[in-house]
Amino acid sequence: MHEGQWDLDVGTVGRIVADRYPAWAGLPVRPVASSGTVNALFRLGDEVVLRFPLAPDPEPSAVERIRAAQAVVGRLAPTVDVALPELLAVAGPHRAYPGWSSGYRWLPGDPVDPDAVPTALAEDLARFVRALQALPLEGRRWEGRWRGGPLAAVDTDVRAALAASAALVDVGPLEAVWADALGAPGPRAGTWIHSDLMPGNLLVRTGRLTAVLDCEDLAVGDPAVDLMPAWNLLSGAGRARFRSAVGPDEAAWRRGRGWALGQAILAVPYYVDTNPHMADTARRTLAALGTS
């Protein structure tokens, strides 16, 4: 998917496990099919999943970010009724992989199917978003990541992606959505945000949300970022229930549309040939934005 990405196979991961995760040496290694764009996933036995960033990062700050995010997860977990990633181990660079990797407890469930969204998912997801927004900041603030700051900071990139996508989607209505989002007042204050509530990061069982994955990018920023599921997953009555249950003001809802558009329009031309699932999710998001 990405120029210069680092690809691993089962045999190589087995050698890394033996050297860097010796307590798990000998467990069967299986690649995990995923529509994700940042990490390669491998399951060890039944209880562990390893995450290897496709762009290896050898810097100590990488593991510091992983552990800092897990500390926030530890504070959030008692306040929500879904499972969250539990960090079990981290390992430094290896001769076969020049960056940090991490091991988490495997969480059961199925990624939510956008074509068969459970009725209760809107309220389940809204409860998670509200709990995350209510978590005390403890002095943290926006740290400059592109998701969570002013939408204007990505205006040039979004407009370039709109132009590049003219042959793929109807960009006229989307340009109007983007202009409206840019004109919305900014947030009164930042909150904790997940920042990547994509369908593949939400697990369901028996019609209910049971787990939220990929919490390594928890950050403080514009709470409107976590409204993106209203368009990348929900539709019609589900979108209305989610909006009512989260309770954003009109400005946040407008910014939420902008965040959903920004993520999706950047994904369409980038992943159209390399990650069909991500491109399809992006198209679905843009179609919802163009009509809602």
PDB file of C-alpha atoms in Angstrom, residues 131-272:
ATOM      1  CA  ALA A 131     -17.059   8.120  28.015  1.00  0.00           C
ATOM      2  CA  LEU A 132     -13.887   8.973  26.128  1.00  0.00           C
ATOM      3  CA  GLN A 133     -14.829  12.642  25.932  1.00  0.00           C
ATOM      4  CA  ALA A 134     -15.548  12.694  29.670  1.00  0.00           C
ATOM      5  CA  LEU A 135     -12.107  11.318  30.595  1.00  0.00           C
ATOM      6  CA  PRO A 136     -10.068  13.957  32.488  1.00  0.00           C
ATOM      7  CA  LEU A 137      -7.336  15.506  30.341  1.00  0.00           C
ATOM      8  CA  GLU A 138      -4.788  15.624  33.186  1.00  0.00           C
ATOM      9  CA  GLY A 139      -3.021  18.556  31.580  1.00  0.00           C
ATOM     10  CA  ARG A 140      -2.866  17.088  28.080  1.00  0.00           C
ATOM     11  CA  ARG A 141      -3.702  19.147  25.001  1.00  0.00           C
ATOM     12  CA  TRP A 142      -3.583  18.885  21.230  1.00  0.00           C
ATOM     13  CA  GLU A 143      -0.040  17.962  20.196  1.00  0.00           C
ATOM     14  CA  GLY A 144      -0.108  18.858  16.510  1.00  0.00           C
ATOM     15  CA  ARG A 145      -1.444  15.662  14.935  1.00  0.00           C
ATOM     16  CA  TRP A 146      -3.440  16.302  11.785  1.00  0.00           C
ATOM     17  CA  ARG A 147      -6.595  14.751  13.185  1.00  0.00           C
ATOM     18  CA  GLY A 148      -7.883  16.831  16.028  1.00  0.00           C
ATOM     19  CA  GLY A 149      -6.550  20.288  15.247  1.00  0.00           C
ATOM     20  CA  PRO A 150      -8.038  23.008  13.055  1.00  0.00           C
ATOM     21  CA  LEU A 151      -9.581  21.698   9.845  1.00  0.00           C
ATOM     22  CA  ALA A 152      -7.952  24.598   8.020  1.00  0.00           C
ATOM     23  CA  ALA A 153      -4.567  22.952   8.581  1.00  0.00           C
ATOM     24  CA  VAL A 154      -5.472  20.235   6.053  1.00  0.00           C
ATOM     25  CA  ASP A 155      -7.384  22.447   3.626  1.00  0.00           C
ATOM     26  CA  THR A 156      -4.686  22.312   0.936  1.00  0.00           C
ATOM     27  CA  ASP A 157      -4.414  18.517   1.105  1.00  0.00           C
ATOM     28  CA  VAL A 158      -8.178  17.994   1.033  1.00  0.00           C
ATOM     29  CA  ARG A 159      -8.696  20.323  -1.912  1.00  0.00           C
ATOM     30  CA  ALA A 160      -5.899  18.576  -3.810  1.00  0.00           C
ATOM     31  CA  ALA A 161      -7.497  15.199  -3.084  1.00  0.00           C
ATOM     32  CA  LEU A 162     -10.886  16.474  -4.237  1.00  0.00           C
ATOM     33  CA  ALA A 163      -9.327  17.548  -7.517  1.00  0.00           C
ATOM     34  CA  ALA A 164      -7.549  14.186  -7.873  1.00  0.00           C
ATOM     35  CA  SER A 165     -10.808  12.311  -7.254  1.00  0.00           C
ATOM     36  CA  ALA A 166     -12.968  14.042  -9.858  1.00  0.00           C
ATOM     37  CA  ALA A 167     -13.002  10.910 -12.028  1.00  0.00           C
ATOM     38  CA  LEU A 168     -13.853   8.666  -9.068  1.00  0.00           C
ATOM     39  CA  VAL A 169     -16.602  10.521  -7.169  1.00  0.00           C
ATOM     40  CA  ASP A 170     -18.949  13.478  -7.614  1.00  0.00           C
ATOM     41  CA  VAL A 171     -16.884  16.180  -5.947  1.00  0.00           C
ATOM     42  CA  GLY A 172     -19.302  19.091  -6.380  1.00  0.00           C
ATOM     43  CA  PRO A 173     -21.458  18.394  -3.292  1.00  0.00           C
ATOM     44  CA  LEU A 174     -18.356  17.437  -1.340  1.00  0.00           C
ATOM     45  CA  GLU A 175     -16.710  20.781  -1.990  1.00  0.00           C
ATOM     46  CA  ALA A 176     -19.777  22.417  -0.448  1.00  0.00           C
ATOM     47  CA  VAL A 177     -19.560  20.106   2.596  1.00  0.00           C
ATOM     48  CA  TRP A 178     -15.902  20.976   3.030  1.00  0.00           C
ATOM     49  CA  ALA A 179     -16.518  24.720   2.760  1.00  0.00           C
ATOM     50  CA  ASP A 180     -19.304  24.467   5.349  1.00  0.00           C
ATOM     51  CA  ALA A 181     -17.079  22.496   7.749  1.00  0.00           C
ATOM     52  CA  LEU A 182     -14.286  25.041   7.416  1.00  0.00           C
ATOM     53  CA  GLY A 183     -16.756  27.778   8.317  1.00  0.00           C
ATOM     54  CA  ALA A 184     -17.982  26.077  11.485  1.00  0.00           C
ATOM     55  CA  PRO A 185     -16.792  27.567  14.797  1.00  0.00           C
ATOM     56  CA  GLY A 186     -13.997  25.623  16.443  1.00  0.00           C
ATOM     57  CA  PRO A 187     -14.401  23.564  19.621  1.00  0.00           C
ATOM     58  CA  ARG A 188     -14.661  25.324  22.962  1.00  0.00           C
ATOM     59  CA  ALA A 189     -12.172  22.793  24.342  1.00  0.00           C
ATOM     60  CA  GLY A 190     -10.442  19.609  23.296  1.00  0.00           C
ATOM     61  CA  THR A 191     -11.297  16.170  24.659  1.00  0.00           C
ATOM     62  CA  TRP A 192      -9.772  12.725  24.415  1.00  0.00           C
ATOM     63  CA  ILE A 193     -10.453  11.263  20.976  1.00  0.00           C
ATOM     64  CA  HIS A 194      -9.895   7.818  19.520  1.00  0.00           C
ATOM     65  CA  SER A 195      -9.260   9.466  16.116  1.00  0.00           C
ATOM     66  CA  ASP A 196      -9.781   6.321  13.986  1.00  0.00           C
ATOM     67  CA  LEU A 197     -13.268   4.942  14.576  1.00  0.00           C
ATOM     68  CA  MET A 198     -13.379   3.040  11.296  1.00  0.00           C
ATOM     69  CA  PRO A 199     -15.579  -0.042  10.802  1.00  0.00           C
ATOM     70  CA  GLY A 200     -12.555  -2.358  10.977  1.00  0.00           C
ATOM     71  CA  ASN A 201     -11.740  -1.116  14.481  1.00  0.00           C
ATOM     72  CA  LEU A 202     -15.161  -2.020  15.906  1.00  0.00           C
ATOM     73  CA  LEU A 203     -15.921  -5.609  16.950  1.00  0.00           C
ATOM     74  CA  VAL A 204     -19.439  -6.934  17.438  1.00  0.00           C
ATOM     75  CA  ARG A 205     -20.983 -10.109  18.824  1.00  0.00           C
ATOM     76  CA  THR A 206     -24.677 -11.019  18.909  1.00  0.00           C
ATOM     77  CA  GLY A 207     -25.610  -7.601  17.608  1.00  0.00           C
ATOM     78  CA  ARG A 208     -23.734  -5.494  20.177  1.00  0.00           C
ATOM     79  CA  LEU A 209     -20.467  -3.577  20.178  1.00  0.00           C
ATOM     80  CA  THR A 210     -18.019  -5.650  22.215  1.00  0.00           C
ATOM     81  CA  ALA A 211     -14.604  -4.098  21.547  1.00  0.00           C
ATOM     82  CA  VAL A 212     -12.923  -0.988  20.159  1.00  0.00           C
ATOM     83  CA  LEU A 213      -9.488  -1.656  18.663  1.00  0.00           C
ATOM     84  CA  ASP A 214      -6.454   0.380  17.608  1.00  0.00           C
ATOM     85  CA  CYS A 215      -6.144   2.712  20.578  1.00  0.00           C
ATOM     86  CA  GLU A 216      -2.467   3.584  20.042  1.00  0.00           C
ATOM     87  CA  ASP A 217      -3.465   6.951  18.547  1.00  0.00           C
ATOM     88  CA  LEU A 218      -5.578   8.176  21.444  1.00  0.00           C
ATOM     89  CA  ALA A 219      -5.010  11.916  21.639  1.00  0.00           C
ATOM     90  CA  VAL A 220      -6.508  15.171  22.811  1.00  0.00           C
ATOM     91  CA  GLY A 221      -8.208  17.176  20.093  1.00  0.00           C
ATOM     92  CA  ASP A 222     -11.440  18.269  18.475  1.00  0.00           C
ATOM     93  CA  PRO A 223     -14.215  15.950  19.750  1.00  0.00           C
ATOM     94  CA  ALA A 224     -15.866  16.210  16.316  1.00  0.00           C
ATOM     95  CA  VAL A 225     -13.230  13.768  14.979  1.00  0.00           C
ATOM     96  CA  ASP A 226     -15.007  10.879  16.693  1.00  0.00           C
ATOM     97  CA  LEU A 227     -18.286  11.696  14.948  1.00  0.00           C
ATOM     98  CA  MET A 228     -16.895  10.119  11.754  1.00  0.00           C
ATOM     99  CA  PRO A 229     -18.836   6.828  12.196  1.00  0.00           C
ATOM    100  CA  ALA A 230     -22.015   8.795  11.490  1.00  0.00           C
ATOM    101  CA  TRP A 231     -20.941   8.732   7.842  1.00  0.00           C
ATOM    102  CA  ASN A 232     -18.338   5.963   7.470  1.00  0.00           C
ATOM    103  CA  LEU A 233     -20.660   3.358   8.989  1.00  0.00           C
ATOM    104  CA  LEU A 234     -24.131   4.535  10.024  1.00  0.00           C
ATOM    105  CA  SER A 235     -26.999   5.720   7.871  1.00  0.00           C
ATOM    106  CA  GLY A 236     -30.541   6.983   8.211  1.00  0.00           C
ATOM    107  CA  ALA A 237     -32.052   6.248  11.606  1.00  0.00           C
ATOM    108  CA  GLY A 238     -28.737   4.924  12.945  1.00  0.00           C
ATOM    109  CA  ARG A 239     -27.007   8.217  12.165  1.00  0.00           C
ATOM    110  CA  ALA A 240     -29.806  10.136  13.852  1.00  0.00           C
ATOM    111  CA  ARG A 241     -29.656   7.915  16.950  1.00  0.00           C
ATOM    112  CA  PHE A 242     -25.887   8.324  17.168  1.00  0.00           C
ATOM    113  CA  ARG A 243     -26.151  12.110  16.890  1.00  0.00           C
ATOM    114  CA  SER A 244     -28.842  12.274  19.537  1.00  0.00           C
ATOM    115  CA  ALA A 245     -26.968   9.982  21.921  1.00  0.00           C
ATOM    116  CA  VAL A 246     -23.607  11.766  21.604  1.00  0.00           C
ATOM    117  CA  GLY A 247     -25.221  15.216  21.696  1.00  0.00           C
ATOM    118  CA  PRO A 248     -22.822  17.390  19.667  1.00  0.00           C
ATOM    119  CA  ASP A 249     -23.769  20.981  18.975  1.00  0.00           C
ATOM    120  CA  GLU A 250     -24.416  22.089  15.403  1.00  0.00           C
ATOM    121  CA  ALA A 251     -20.863  23.387  14.908  1.00  0.00           C
ATOM    122  CA  ALA A 252     -19.338  20.078  16.043  1.00  0.00           C
ATOM    123  CA  TRP A 253     -21.643  18.155  13.692  1.00  0.00           C
ATOM    124  CA  ARG A 254     -20.511  20.342  10.788  1.00  0.00           C
ATOM    125  CA  ARG A 255     -16.851  19.822  11.722  1.00  0.00           C
ATOM    126  CA  GLY A 256     -17.526  16.088  12.065  1.00  0.00           C
ATOM    127  CA  ARG A 257     -18.677  16.028   8.461  1.00  0.00           C
ATOM    128  CA  GLY A 258     -15.438  17.777   7.549  1.00  0.00           C
ATOM    129  CA  TRP A 259     -13.304  15.236   9.404  1.00  0.00           C
ATOM    130  CA  ALA A 260     -15.157  12.354   7.754  1.00  0.00           C
ATOM    131  CA  LEU A 261     -14.734  13.975   4.349  1.00  0.00           C
ATOM    132  CA  GLY A 262     -11.036  14.669   4.899  1.00  0.00           C
ATOM    133  CA  GLN A 263     -10.286  11.080   5.870  1.00  0.00           C
ATOM    134  CA  ALA A 264     -12.301   9.623   3.008  1.00  0.00           C
ATOM    135  CA  ILE A 265     -11.249  11.899   0.174  1.00  0.00           C
ATOM    136  CA  LEU A 266      -7.589  11.381   0.986  1.00  0.00           C
ATOM    137  CA  ALA A 267      -8.169   7.603   0.991  1.00  0.00           C
ATOM    138  CA  VAL A 268      -9.992   7.253  -2.337  1.00  0.00           C
ATOM    139  CA  PRO A 269      -7.161   8.089  -4.764  1.00  0.00           C
ATOM    140  CA  TYR A 270      -4.492   6.665  -2.458  1.00  0.00           C
ATOM    141  CA  TYR A 271      -6.056   3.225  -1.875  1.00  0.00           C
ATOM    142  CA  VAL A 272      -8.162   2.723  -4.992  1.00  0.00           C
TER     143      VAL A 272
END
